[in-house]
Tab-separated table of C-alpha atoms and ligand atoms in Angstrom:
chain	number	residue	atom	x	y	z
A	1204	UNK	CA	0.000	0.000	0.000
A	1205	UNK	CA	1.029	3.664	-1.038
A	1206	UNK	CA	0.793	6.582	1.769
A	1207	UNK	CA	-1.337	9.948	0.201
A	1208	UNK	CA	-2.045	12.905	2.107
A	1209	UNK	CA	-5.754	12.883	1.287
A	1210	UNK	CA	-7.800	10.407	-0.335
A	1211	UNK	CA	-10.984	11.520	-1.718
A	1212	UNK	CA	-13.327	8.721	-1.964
A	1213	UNK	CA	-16.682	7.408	-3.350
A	1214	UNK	CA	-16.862	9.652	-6.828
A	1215	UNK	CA	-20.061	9.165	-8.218
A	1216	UNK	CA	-19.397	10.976	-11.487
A	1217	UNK	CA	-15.530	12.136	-12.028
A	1218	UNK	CA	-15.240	14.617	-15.084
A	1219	UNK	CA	-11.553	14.744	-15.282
A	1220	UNK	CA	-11.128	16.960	-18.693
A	1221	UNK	CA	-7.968	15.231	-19.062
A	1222	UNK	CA	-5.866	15.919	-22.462
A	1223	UNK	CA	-4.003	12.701	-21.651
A	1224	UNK	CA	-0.202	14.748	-22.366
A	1225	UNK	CA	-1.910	16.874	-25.153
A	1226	UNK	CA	-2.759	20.553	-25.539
A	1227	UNK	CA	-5.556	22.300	-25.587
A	1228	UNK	CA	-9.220	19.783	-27.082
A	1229	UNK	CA	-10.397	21.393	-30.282
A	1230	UNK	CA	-13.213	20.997	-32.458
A	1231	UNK	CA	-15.115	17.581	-31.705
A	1232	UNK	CA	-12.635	16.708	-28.888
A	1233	UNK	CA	-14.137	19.466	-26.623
A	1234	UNK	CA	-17.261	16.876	-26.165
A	1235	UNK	CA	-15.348	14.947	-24.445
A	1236	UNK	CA	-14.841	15.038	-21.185
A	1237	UNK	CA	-12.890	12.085	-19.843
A	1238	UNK	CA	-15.523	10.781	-17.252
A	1239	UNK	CA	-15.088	8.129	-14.528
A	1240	UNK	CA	-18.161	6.485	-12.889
A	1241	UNK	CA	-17.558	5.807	-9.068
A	1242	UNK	CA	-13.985	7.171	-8.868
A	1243	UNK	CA	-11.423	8.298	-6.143
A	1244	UNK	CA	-8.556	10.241	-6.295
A	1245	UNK	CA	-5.347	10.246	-4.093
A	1246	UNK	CA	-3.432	13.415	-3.311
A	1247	UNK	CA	0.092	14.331	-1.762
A	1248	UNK	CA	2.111	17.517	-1.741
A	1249	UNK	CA	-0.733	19.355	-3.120
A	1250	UNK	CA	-0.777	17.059	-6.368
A	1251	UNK	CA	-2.987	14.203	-7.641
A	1252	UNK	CA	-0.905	11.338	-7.602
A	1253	UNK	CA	-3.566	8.799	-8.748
A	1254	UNK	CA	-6.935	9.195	-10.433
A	1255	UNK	CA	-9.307	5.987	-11.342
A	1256	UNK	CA	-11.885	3.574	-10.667
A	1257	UNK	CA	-12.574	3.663	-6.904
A	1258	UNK	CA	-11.914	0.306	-5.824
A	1259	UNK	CA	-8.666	0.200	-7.580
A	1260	UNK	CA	-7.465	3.493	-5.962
A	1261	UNK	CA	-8.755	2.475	-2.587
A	1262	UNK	CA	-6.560	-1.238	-3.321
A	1263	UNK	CA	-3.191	0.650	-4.062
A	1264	UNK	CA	-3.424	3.642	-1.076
A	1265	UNK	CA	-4.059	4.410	2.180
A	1266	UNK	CA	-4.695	7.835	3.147
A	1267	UNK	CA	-3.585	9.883	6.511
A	1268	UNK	CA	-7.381	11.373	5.891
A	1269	UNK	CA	-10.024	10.498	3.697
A	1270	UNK	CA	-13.028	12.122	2.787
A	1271	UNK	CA	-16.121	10.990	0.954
A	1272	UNK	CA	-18.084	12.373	-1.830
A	1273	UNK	CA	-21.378	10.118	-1.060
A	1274	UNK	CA	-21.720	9.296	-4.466
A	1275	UNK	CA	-21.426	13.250	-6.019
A	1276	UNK	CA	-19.950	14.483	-9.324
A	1277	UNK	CA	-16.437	16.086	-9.215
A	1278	UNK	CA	-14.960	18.306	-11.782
A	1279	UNK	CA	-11.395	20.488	-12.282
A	1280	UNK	CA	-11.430	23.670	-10.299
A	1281	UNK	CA	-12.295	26.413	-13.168
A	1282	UNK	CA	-9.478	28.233	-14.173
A	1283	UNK	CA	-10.470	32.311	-15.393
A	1284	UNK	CA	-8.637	33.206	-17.964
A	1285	UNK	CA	-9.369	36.694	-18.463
A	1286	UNK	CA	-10.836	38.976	-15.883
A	1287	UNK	CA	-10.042	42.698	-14.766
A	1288	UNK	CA	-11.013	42.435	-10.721
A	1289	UNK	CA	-8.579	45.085	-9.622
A	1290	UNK	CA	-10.116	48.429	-9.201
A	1291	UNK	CA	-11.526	50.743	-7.069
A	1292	UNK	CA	-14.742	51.954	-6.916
A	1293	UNK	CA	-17.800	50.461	-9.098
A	1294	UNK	CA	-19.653	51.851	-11.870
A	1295	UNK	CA	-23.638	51.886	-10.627
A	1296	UNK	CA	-24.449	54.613	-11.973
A	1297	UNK	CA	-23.127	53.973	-15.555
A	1298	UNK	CA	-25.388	50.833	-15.240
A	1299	UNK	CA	-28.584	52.385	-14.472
A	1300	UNK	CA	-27.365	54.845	-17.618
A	1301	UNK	CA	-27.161	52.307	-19.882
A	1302	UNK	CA	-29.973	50.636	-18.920
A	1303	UNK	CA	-32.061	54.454	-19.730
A	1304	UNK	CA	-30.227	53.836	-23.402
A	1305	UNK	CA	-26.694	55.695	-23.265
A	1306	UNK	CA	-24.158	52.997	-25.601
A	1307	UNK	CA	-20.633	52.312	-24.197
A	1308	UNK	CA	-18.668	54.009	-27.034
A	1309	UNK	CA	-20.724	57.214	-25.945
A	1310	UNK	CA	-20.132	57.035	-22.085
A	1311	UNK	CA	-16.341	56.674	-23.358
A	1312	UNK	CA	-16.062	59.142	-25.720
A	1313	UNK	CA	-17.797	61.350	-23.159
A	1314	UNK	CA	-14.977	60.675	-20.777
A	1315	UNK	CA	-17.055	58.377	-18.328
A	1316	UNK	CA	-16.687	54.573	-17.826
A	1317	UNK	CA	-13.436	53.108	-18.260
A	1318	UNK	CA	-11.981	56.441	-17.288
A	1319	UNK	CA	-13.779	56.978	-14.048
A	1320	UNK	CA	-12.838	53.656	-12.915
A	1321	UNK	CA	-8.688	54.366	-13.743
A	1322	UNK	CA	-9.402	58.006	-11.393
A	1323	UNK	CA	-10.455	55.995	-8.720
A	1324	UNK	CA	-7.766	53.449	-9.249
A	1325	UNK	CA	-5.404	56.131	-9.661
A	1326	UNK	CA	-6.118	57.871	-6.459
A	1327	UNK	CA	-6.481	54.164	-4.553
A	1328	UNK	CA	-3.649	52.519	-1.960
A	1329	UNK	CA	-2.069	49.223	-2.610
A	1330	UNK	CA	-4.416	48.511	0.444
A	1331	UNK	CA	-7.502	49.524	-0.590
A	1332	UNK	CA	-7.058	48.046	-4.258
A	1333	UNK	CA	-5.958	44.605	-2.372
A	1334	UNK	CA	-8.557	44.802	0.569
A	1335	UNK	CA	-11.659	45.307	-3.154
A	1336	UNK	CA	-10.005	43.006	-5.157
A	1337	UNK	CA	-9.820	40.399	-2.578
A	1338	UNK	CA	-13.384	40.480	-1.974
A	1339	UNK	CA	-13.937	39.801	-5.561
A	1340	UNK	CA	-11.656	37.203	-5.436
A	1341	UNK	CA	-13.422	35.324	-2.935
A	1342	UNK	CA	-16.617	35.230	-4.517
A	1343	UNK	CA	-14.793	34.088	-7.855
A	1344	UNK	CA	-13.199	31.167	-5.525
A	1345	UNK	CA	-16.575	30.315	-4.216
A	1346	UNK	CA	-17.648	29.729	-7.560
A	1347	UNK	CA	-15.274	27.200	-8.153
A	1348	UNK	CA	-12.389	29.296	-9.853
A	1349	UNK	CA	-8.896	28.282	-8.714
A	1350	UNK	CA	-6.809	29.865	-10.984
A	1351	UNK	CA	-7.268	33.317	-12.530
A	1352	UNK	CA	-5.918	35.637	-14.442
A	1353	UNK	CA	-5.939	39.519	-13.560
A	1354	UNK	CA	-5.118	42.782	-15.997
A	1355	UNK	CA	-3.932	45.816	-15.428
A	1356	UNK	CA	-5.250	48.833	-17.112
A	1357	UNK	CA	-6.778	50.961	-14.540
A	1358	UNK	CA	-3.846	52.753	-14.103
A	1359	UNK	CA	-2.734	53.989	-17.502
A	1360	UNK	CA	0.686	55.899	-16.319
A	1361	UNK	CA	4.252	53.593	-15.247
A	1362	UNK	CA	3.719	54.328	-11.858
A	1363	UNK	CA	-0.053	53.610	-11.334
A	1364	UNK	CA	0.317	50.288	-13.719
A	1365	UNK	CA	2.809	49.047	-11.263
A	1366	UNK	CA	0.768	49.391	-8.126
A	1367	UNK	CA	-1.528	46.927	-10.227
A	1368	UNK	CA	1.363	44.867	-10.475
A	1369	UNK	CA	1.626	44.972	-6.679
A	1370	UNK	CA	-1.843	44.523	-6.056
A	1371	UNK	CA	-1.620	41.233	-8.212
A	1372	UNK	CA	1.467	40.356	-6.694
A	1373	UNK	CA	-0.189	40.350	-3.197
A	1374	UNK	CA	-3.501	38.491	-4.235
A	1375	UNK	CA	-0.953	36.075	-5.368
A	1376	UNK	CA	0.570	35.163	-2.291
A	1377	UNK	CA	-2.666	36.265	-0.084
A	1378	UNK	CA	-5.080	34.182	-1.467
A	1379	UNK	CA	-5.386	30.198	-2.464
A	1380	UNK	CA	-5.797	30.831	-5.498
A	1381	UNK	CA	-3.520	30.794	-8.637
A	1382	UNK	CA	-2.790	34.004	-10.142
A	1383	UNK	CA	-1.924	34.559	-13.933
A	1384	UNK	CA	-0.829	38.357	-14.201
A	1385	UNK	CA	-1.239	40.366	-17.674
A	1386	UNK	CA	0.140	43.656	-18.292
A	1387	UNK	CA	-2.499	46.336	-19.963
A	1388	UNK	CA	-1.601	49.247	-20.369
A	1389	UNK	CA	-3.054	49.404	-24.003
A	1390	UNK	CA	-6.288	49.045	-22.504
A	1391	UNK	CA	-7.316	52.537	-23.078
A	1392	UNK	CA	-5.511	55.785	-24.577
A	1393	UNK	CA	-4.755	57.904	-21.073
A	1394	UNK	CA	-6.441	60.511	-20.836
A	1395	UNK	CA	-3.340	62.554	-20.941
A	1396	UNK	CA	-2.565	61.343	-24.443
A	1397	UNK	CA	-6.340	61.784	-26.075
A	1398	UNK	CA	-4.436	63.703	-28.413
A	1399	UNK	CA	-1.800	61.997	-29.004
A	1400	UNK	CA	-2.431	58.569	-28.905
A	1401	UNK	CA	0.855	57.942	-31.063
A	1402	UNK	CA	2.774	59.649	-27.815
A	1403	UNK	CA	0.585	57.172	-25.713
A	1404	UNK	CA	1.792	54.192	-27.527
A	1405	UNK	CA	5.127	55.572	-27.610
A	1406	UNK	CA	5.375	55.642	-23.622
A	1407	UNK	CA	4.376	51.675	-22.998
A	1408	UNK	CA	6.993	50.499	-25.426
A	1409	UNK	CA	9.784	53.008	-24.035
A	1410	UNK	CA	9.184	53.271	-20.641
A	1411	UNK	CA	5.808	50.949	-19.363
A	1412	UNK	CA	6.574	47.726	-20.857
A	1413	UNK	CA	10.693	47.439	-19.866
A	1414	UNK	CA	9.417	48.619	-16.471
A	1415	UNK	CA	7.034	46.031	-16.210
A	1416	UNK	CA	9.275	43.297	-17.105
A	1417	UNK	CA	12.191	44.439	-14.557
A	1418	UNK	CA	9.218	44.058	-11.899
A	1419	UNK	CA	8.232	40.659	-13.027
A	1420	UNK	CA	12.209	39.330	-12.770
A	1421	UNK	CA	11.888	40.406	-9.287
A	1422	UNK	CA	8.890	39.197	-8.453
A	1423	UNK	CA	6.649	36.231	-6.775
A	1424	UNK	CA	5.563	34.998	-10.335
A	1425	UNK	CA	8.898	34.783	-11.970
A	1426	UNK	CA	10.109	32.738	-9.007
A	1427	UNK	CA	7.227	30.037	-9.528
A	1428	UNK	CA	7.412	30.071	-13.545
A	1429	UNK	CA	4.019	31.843	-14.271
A	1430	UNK	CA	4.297	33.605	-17.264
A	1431	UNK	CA	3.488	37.122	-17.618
A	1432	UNK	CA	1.633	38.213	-20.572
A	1433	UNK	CA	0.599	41.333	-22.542
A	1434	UNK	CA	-2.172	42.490	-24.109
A	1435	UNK	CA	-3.845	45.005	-26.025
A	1436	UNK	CA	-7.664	46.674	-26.763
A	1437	UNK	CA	-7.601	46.770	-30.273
A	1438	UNK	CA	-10.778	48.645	-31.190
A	1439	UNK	CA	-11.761	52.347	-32.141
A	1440	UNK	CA	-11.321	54.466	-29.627
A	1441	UNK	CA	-8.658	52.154	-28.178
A	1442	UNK	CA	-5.542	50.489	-30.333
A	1443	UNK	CA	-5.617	49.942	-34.026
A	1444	UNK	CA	-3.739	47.163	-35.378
A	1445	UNK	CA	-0.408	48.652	-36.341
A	1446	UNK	CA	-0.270	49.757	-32.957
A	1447	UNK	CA	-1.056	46.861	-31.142
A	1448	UNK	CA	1.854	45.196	-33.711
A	1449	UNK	CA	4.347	47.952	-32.111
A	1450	UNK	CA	3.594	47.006	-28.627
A	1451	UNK	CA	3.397	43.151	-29.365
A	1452	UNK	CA	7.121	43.259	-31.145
A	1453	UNK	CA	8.670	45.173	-27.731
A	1454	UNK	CA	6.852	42.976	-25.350
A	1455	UNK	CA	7.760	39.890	-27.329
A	1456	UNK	CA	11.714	40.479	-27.138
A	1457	UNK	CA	11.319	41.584	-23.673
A	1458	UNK	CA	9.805	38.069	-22.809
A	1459	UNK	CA	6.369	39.009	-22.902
A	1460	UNK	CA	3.669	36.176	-23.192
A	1461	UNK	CA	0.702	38.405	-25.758
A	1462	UNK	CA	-3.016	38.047	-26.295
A	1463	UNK	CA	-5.404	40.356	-27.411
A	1464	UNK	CA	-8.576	42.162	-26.817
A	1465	UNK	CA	-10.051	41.784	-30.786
A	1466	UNK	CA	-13.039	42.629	-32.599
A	1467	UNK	CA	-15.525	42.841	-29.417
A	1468	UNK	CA	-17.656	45.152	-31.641
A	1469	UNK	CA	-15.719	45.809	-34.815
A	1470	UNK	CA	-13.241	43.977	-36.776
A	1471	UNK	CA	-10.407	45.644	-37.144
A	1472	UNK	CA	-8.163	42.636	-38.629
A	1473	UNK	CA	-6.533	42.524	-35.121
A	1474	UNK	CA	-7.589	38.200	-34.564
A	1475	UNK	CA	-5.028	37.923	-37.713
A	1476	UNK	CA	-2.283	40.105	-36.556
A	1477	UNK	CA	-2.465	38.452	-33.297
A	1478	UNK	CA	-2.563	34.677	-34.558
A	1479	UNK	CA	0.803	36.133	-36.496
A	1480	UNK	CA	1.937	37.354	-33.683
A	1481	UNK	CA	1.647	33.430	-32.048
A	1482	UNK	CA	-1.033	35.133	-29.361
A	1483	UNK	CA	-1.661	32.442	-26.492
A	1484	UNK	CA	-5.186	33.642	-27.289
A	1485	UNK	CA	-7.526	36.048	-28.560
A	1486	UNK	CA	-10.344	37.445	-26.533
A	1487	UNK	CA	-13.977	38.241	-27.218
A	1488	UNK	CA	-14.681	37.076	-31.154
A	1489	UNK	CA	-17.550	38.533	-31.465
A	1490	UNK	CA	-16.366	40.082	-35.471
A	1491	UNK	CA	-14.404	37.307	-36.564
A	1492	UNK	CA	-14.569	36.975	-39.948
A	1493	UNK	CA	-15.218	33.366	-41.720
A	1494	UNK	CA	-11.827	33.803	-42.835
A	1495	UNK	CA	-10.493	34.029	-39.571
A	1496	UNK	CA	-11.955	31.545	-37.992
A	1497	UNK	CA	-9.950	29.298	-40.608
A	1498	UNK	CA	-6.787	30.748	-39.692
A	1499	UNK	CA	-7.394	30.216	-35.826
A	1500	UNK	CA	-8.384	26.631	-36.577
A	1501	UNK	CA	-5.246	25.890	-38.295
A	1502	UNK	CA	-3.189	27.887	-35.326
A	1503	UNK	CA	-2.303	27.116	-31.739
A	1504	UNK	CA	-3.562	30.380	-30.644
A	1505	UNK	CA	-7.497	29.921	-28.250
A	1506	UNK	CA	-10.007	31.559	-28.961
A	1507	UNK	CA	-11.312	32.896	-25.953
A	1508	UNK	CA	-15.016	33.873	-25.647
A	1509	UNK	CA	-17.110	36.057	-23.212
A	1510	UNK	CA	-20.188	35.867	-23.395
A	1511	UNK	CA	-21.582	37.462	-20.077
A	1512	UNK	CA	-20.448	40.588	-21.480
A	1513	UNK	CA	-22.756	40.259	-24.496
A	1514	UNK	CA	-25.419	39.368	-21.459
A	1515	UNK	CA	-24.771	42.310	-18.966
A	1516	UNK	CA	-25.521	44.202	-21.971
A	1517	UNK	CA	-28.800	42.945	-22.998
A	1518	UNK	CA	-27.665	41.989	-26.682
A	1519	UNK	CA	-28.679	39.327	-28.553
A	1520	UNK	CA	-26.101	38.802	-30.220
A	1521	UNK	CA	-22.983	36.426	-29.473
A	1522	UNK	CA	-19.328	36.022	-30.296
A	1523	UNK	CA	-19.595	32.734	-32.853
A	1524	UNK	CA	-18.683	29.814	-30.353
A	1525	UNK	CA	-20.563	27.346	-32.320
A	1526	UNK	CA	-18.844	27.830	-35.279
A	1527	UNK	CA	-15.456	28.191	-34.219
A	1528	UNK	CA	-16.185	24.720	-32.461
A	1529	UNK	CA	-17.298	23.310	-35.457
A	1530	UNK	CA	-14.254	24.581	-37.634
A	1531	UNK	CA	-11.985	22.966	-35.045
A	1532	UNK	CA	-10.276	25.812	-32.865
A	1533	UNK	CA	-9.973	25.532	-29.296
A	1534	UNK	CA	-12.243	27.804	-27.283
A	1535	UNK	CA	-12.029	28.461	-23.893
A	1536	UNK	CA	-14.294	30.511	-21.945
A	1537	UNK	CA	-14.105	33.779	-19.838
A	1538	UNK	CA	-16.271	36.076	-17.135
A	1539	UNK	CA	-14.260	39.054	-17.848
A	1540	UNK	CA	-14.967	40.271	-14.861
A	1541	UNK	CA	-14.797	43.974	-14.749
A	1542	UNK	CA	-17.136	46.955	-13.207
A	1543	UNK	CA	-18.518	48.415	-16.624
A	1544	UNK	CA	-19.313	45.354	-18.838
A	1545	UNK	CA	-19.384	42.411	-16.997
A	1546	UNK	CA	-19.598	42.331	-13.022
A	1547	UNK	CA	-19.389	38.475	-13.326
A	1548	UNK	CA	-17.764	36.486	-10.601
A	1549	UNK	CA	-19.176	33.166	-11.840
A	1550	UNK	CA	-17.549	30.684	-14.339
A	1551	UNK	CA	-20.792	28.636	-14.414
A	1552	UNK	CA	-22.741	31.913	-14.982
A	1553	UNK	CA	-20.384	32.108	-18.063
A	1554	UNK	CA	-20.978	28.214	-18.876
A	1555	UNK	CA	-24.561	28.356	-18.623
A	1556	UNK	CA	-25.060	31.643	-20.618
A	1557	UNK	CA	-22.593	29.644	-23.508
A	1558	UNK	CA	-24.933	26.913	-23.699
A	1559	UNK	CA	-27.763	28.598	-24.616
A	1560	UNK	CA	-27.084	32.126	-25.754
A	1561	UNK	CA	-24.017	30.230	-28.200
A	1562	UNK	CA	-25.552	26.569	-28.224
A	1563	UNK	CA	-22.184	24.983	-26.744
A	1564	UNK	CA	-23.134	21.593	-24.943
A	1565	UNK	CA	-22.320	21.024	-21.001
A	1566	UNK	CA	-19.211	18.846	-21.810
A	1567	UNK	CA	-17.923	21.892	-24.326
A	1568	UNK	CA	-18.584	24.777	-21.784
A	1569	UNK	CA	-16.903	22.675	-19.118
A	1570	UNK	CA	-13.436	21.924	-21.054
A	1571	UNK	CA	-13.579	25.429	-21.936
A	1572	UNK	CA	-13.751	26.779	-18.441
A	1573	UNK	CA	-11.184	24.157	-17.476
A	1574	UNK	CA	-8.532	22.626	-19.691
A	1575	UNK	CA	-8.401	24.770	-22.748
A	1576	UNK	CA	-8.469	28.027	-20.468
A	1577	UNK	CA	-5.622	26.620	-18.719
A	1578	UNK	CA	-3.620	26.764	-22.191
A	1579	UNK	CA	-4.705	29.741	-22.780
A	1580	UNK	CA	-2.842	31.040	-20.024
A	1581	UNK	CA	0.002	29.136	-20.360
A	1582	UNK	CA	-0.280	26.920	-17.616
A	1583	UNK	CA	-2.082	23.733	-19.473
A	1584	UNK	CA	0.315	21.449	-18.460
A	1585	UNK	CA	-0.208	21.961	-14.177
A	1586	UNK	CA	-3.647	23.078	-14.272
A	1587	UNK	CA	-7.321	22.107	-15.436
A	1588	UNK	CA	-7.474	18.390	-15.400
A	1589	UNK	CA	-7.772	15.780	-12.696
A	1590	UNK	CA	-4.506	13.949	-13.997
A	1591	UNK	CA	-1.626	12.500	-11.976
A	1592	UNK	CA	0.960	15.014	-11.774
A	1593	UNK	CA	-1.228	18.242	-11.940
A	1594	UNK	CA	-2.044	20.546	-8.984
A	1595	UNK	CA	-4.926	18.697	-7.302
A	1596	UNK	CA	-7.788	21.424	-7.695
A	1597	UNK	CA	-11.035	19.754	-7.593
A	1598	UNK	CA	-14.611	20.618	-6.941
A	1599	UNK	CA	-17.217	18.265	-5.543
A	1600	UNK	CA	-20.476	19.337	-6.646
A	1601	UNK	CA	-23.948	19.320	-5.031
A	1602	UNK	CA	-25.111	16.870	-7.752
A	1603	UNK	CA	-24.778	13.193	-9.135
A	1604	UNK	CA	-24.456	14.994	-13.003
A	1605	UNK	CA	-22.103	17.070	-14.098
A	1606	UNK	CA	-24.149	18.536	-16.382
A	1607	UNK	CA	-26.411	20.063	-13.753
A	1608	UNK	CA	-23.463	23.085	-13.893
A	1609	UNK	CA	-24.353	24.345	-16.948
A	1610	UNK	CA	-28.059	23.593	-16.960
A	1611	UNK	CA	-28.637	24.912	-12.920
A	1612	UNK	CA	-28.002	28.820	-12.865
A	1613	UNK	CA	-28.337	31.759	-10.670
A	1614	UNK	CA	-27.207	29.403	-7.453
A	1615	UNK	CA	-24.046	28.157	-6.849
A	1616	UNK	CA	-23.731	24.062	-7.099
A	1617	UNK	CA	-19.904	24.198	-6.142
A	1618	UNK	CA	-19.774	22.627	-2.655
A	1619	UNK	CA	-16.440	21.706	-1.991
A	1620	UNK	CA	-13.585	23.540	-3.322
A	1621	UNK	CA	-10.050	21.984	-3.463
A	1622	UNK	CA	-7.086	24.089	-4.118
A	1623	UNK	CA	-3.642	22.151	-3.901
A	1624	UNK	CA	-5.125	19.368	-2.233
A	1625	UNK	CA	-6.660	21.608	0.720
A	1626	UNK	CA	-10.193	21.873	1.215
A	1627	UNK	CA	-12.455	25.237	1.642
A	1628	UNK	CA	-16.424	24.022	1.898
A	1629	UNK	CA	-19.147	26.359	0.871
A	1630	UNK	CA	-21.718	24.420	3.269
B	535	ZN	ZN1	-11.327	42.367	-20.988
């Protein structure tokens, strides 16, 4: 008999979204889901060190605690792969505006939205920004997400996009969770460059983006080999493409990781440039052309889609999920959680909306908010699969069928969460 830390017994229904040594699932491999009936997994150091049929688990090792299921369904933590939760401040009011008619390119252009949030942000202590973010952070683990990525891009000058940084950095070693950081400083033109955008752009390849990457070598994430990416808005109003294709060359031979905010209401060509540019992935779809959709297919970039930004914003209208699916790229799934367009702490919020607003099927939205976001931060190989060898993040569910996550919504199903083999319970 073996010795494990924790044994985790009677299964009824383990999804483990394994990719059995492969990368992300694409096109008809996304149905699958890699599910064992009555199941138990074994855990030491924080990592699952065997996975399988229950009997044959419970034959092979003895555990220095166990704990039971009784017979419930078990899936991979969810891992976030693009959300914007630090910030000060909220945006209420722009809400309730919106909701009387006012469109987002007109709050911007007006100076509101994005820009009231970077003031606040601006004027905000590491403190406060940690003490907000972590409450947002907590509801996001709650829901089942144990990893996440977090942007910058409330800050918009070197010194404020580095208190991000910090904030980040913190959460990091605060919280459970695991923490994917992404520099954005193209998220918006500052409003001291309106102008000038040229200057703007200017600025993050001279000054922002070598200063970021000096503050990554010294930091918490470079230590534990998570990558540190960089991405850009590329829309009007924001970053066109031959500007995001400046900032993507310095970040790339500074080290940079890139993906890319692309044609969330227009198409701008920005998807291609980005693919070119080997983005991990590109974010939001909505304007993908046919062509495209081809090229993405044929790439390793993921396509990552949001679709509870579509839904915070009453629209009918979704970023093509089906299709790209159906062509054969990966797509992985996102809340974006941010205080204008999508104040969405919950990965099955996003999973449920998928399946019906963009017709993906439970076992689809689940790889996508597992394995294939993993990839598409980089970190496919330790997280989003029940596999030996993996960090053991788990969730038991308060159901028998998995399914019941995407077709159950408003609630929260996730009862158990484990992060690196320790337990936090939502009873
Ligand atoms: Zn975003």
């Amino acid at each position: 008999m073996q010795q494990a830390e924790l044994v985790i017994t009677d299964i009824g229904q383990l999804v483990t979204c394994a990719a059995n040594g492969r990368g992300p699932k694409r096109g008809a491999e996304m149905r699958e889901v890699n599910l064992i009936e009555n199941a138990s997994v074994a855990i030491s150091d924080g990592i699952f060190t065997a996975v399988g049929p229950h009997q044959e688990i419970l034959d092979e090792f003895v555990g220095e605690r166990t704990f039971s299921a009784e017979g419930r369904a078990a899936c991979p933590g969810f891992v976030d792969p693009h959300t914007h939760i630090v910030y000060a401040g909220d945006r209420l009011d722009e809400f309730v505006l919106k909701l009387q008619g006012a469109e987002y390119l007109d709050i911007l252009s007006a100076g509101g939205g994005i820009l009231s949030t970077v003031k606040k942000s601006r004027e905000a202590s590491v403190d406060l920004l940690v003490d907000e973010s972590l409450a947002r952070l907590n509801k996001m683990f709650k829901a089942g997400t144990t990893t996440i990525e977090i942007k910058t891009g409330y800050g918009l000058d070197t010194k404020a996009e580095l208190k991000m940084l910090q904030v980040i950095e913190r959460l990091d070693v605060i919280h459970e969770a695991d923490i994917v950081p992404t520099f954005l400083a193209a998220h918006t033109i500052a409003p001291e460059f309106r102008n000038d955008p040229e200057a703007y752009v200017s600025l993050i390849c001279e000054e922002m983006l070598p200063a970021a990457w000096n503050w990554y070598l010294g930091s918490h994430f470079y230590q534990k080999s998570t990558p540190f990416f960089c991405d850009v808005f590329t829309e009007r109003n924001a970053f066109d493409v031959e500007q995001m294709g400046r900032i993507f060359a310095t970040a790339g031979s500074l080290g940079f990781r890139l993906k890319s905010h692309v044609d969330q209401f227009s198409n701008l060509g920005g998807s291609e440039a980005s693919i070119r540019s080997h983005a991990a992935s590109i974010d939001h779809l909505d304007a993908i052309s046919e062509r495209e959709v081809g090229i993405l297919a044929e790439s390793d970039t993921i396509g990552v889609v949001i679709p509870t930004e579509n839904f915070s914003a009453g629209k009918v209208e979704f970023a093509p999920a089906r299709r790209l699916i159906d062509k054969g790229c990966a797509v992985a799934l996102s809340t974006d959680f941010n205080p204008g367009s999508a104040p969405c702490p919950s990965m099955p919020m996003a999973m449920a909306i998928a399946s019906r607003y963009q017709r993906l099927l439970p076992s689809e939205a689940l790889n996508a908010a597992t394995i294939n976001a993993a990839h598409s931060v980089g970190l496919g190989d330790r997280f989003g699969s029940i596999e030996v060898g993996k960090a053991a993040d788990m969730l038991i569910l308060d159901c028998v069928d998995h399914r019941q996550i995407v077709y159950e919504f408003g609630g929260n199903l996730v009862l158990h969460v484990i992060k690196r083999g320790k337990f936090t319970s939502n009873g």
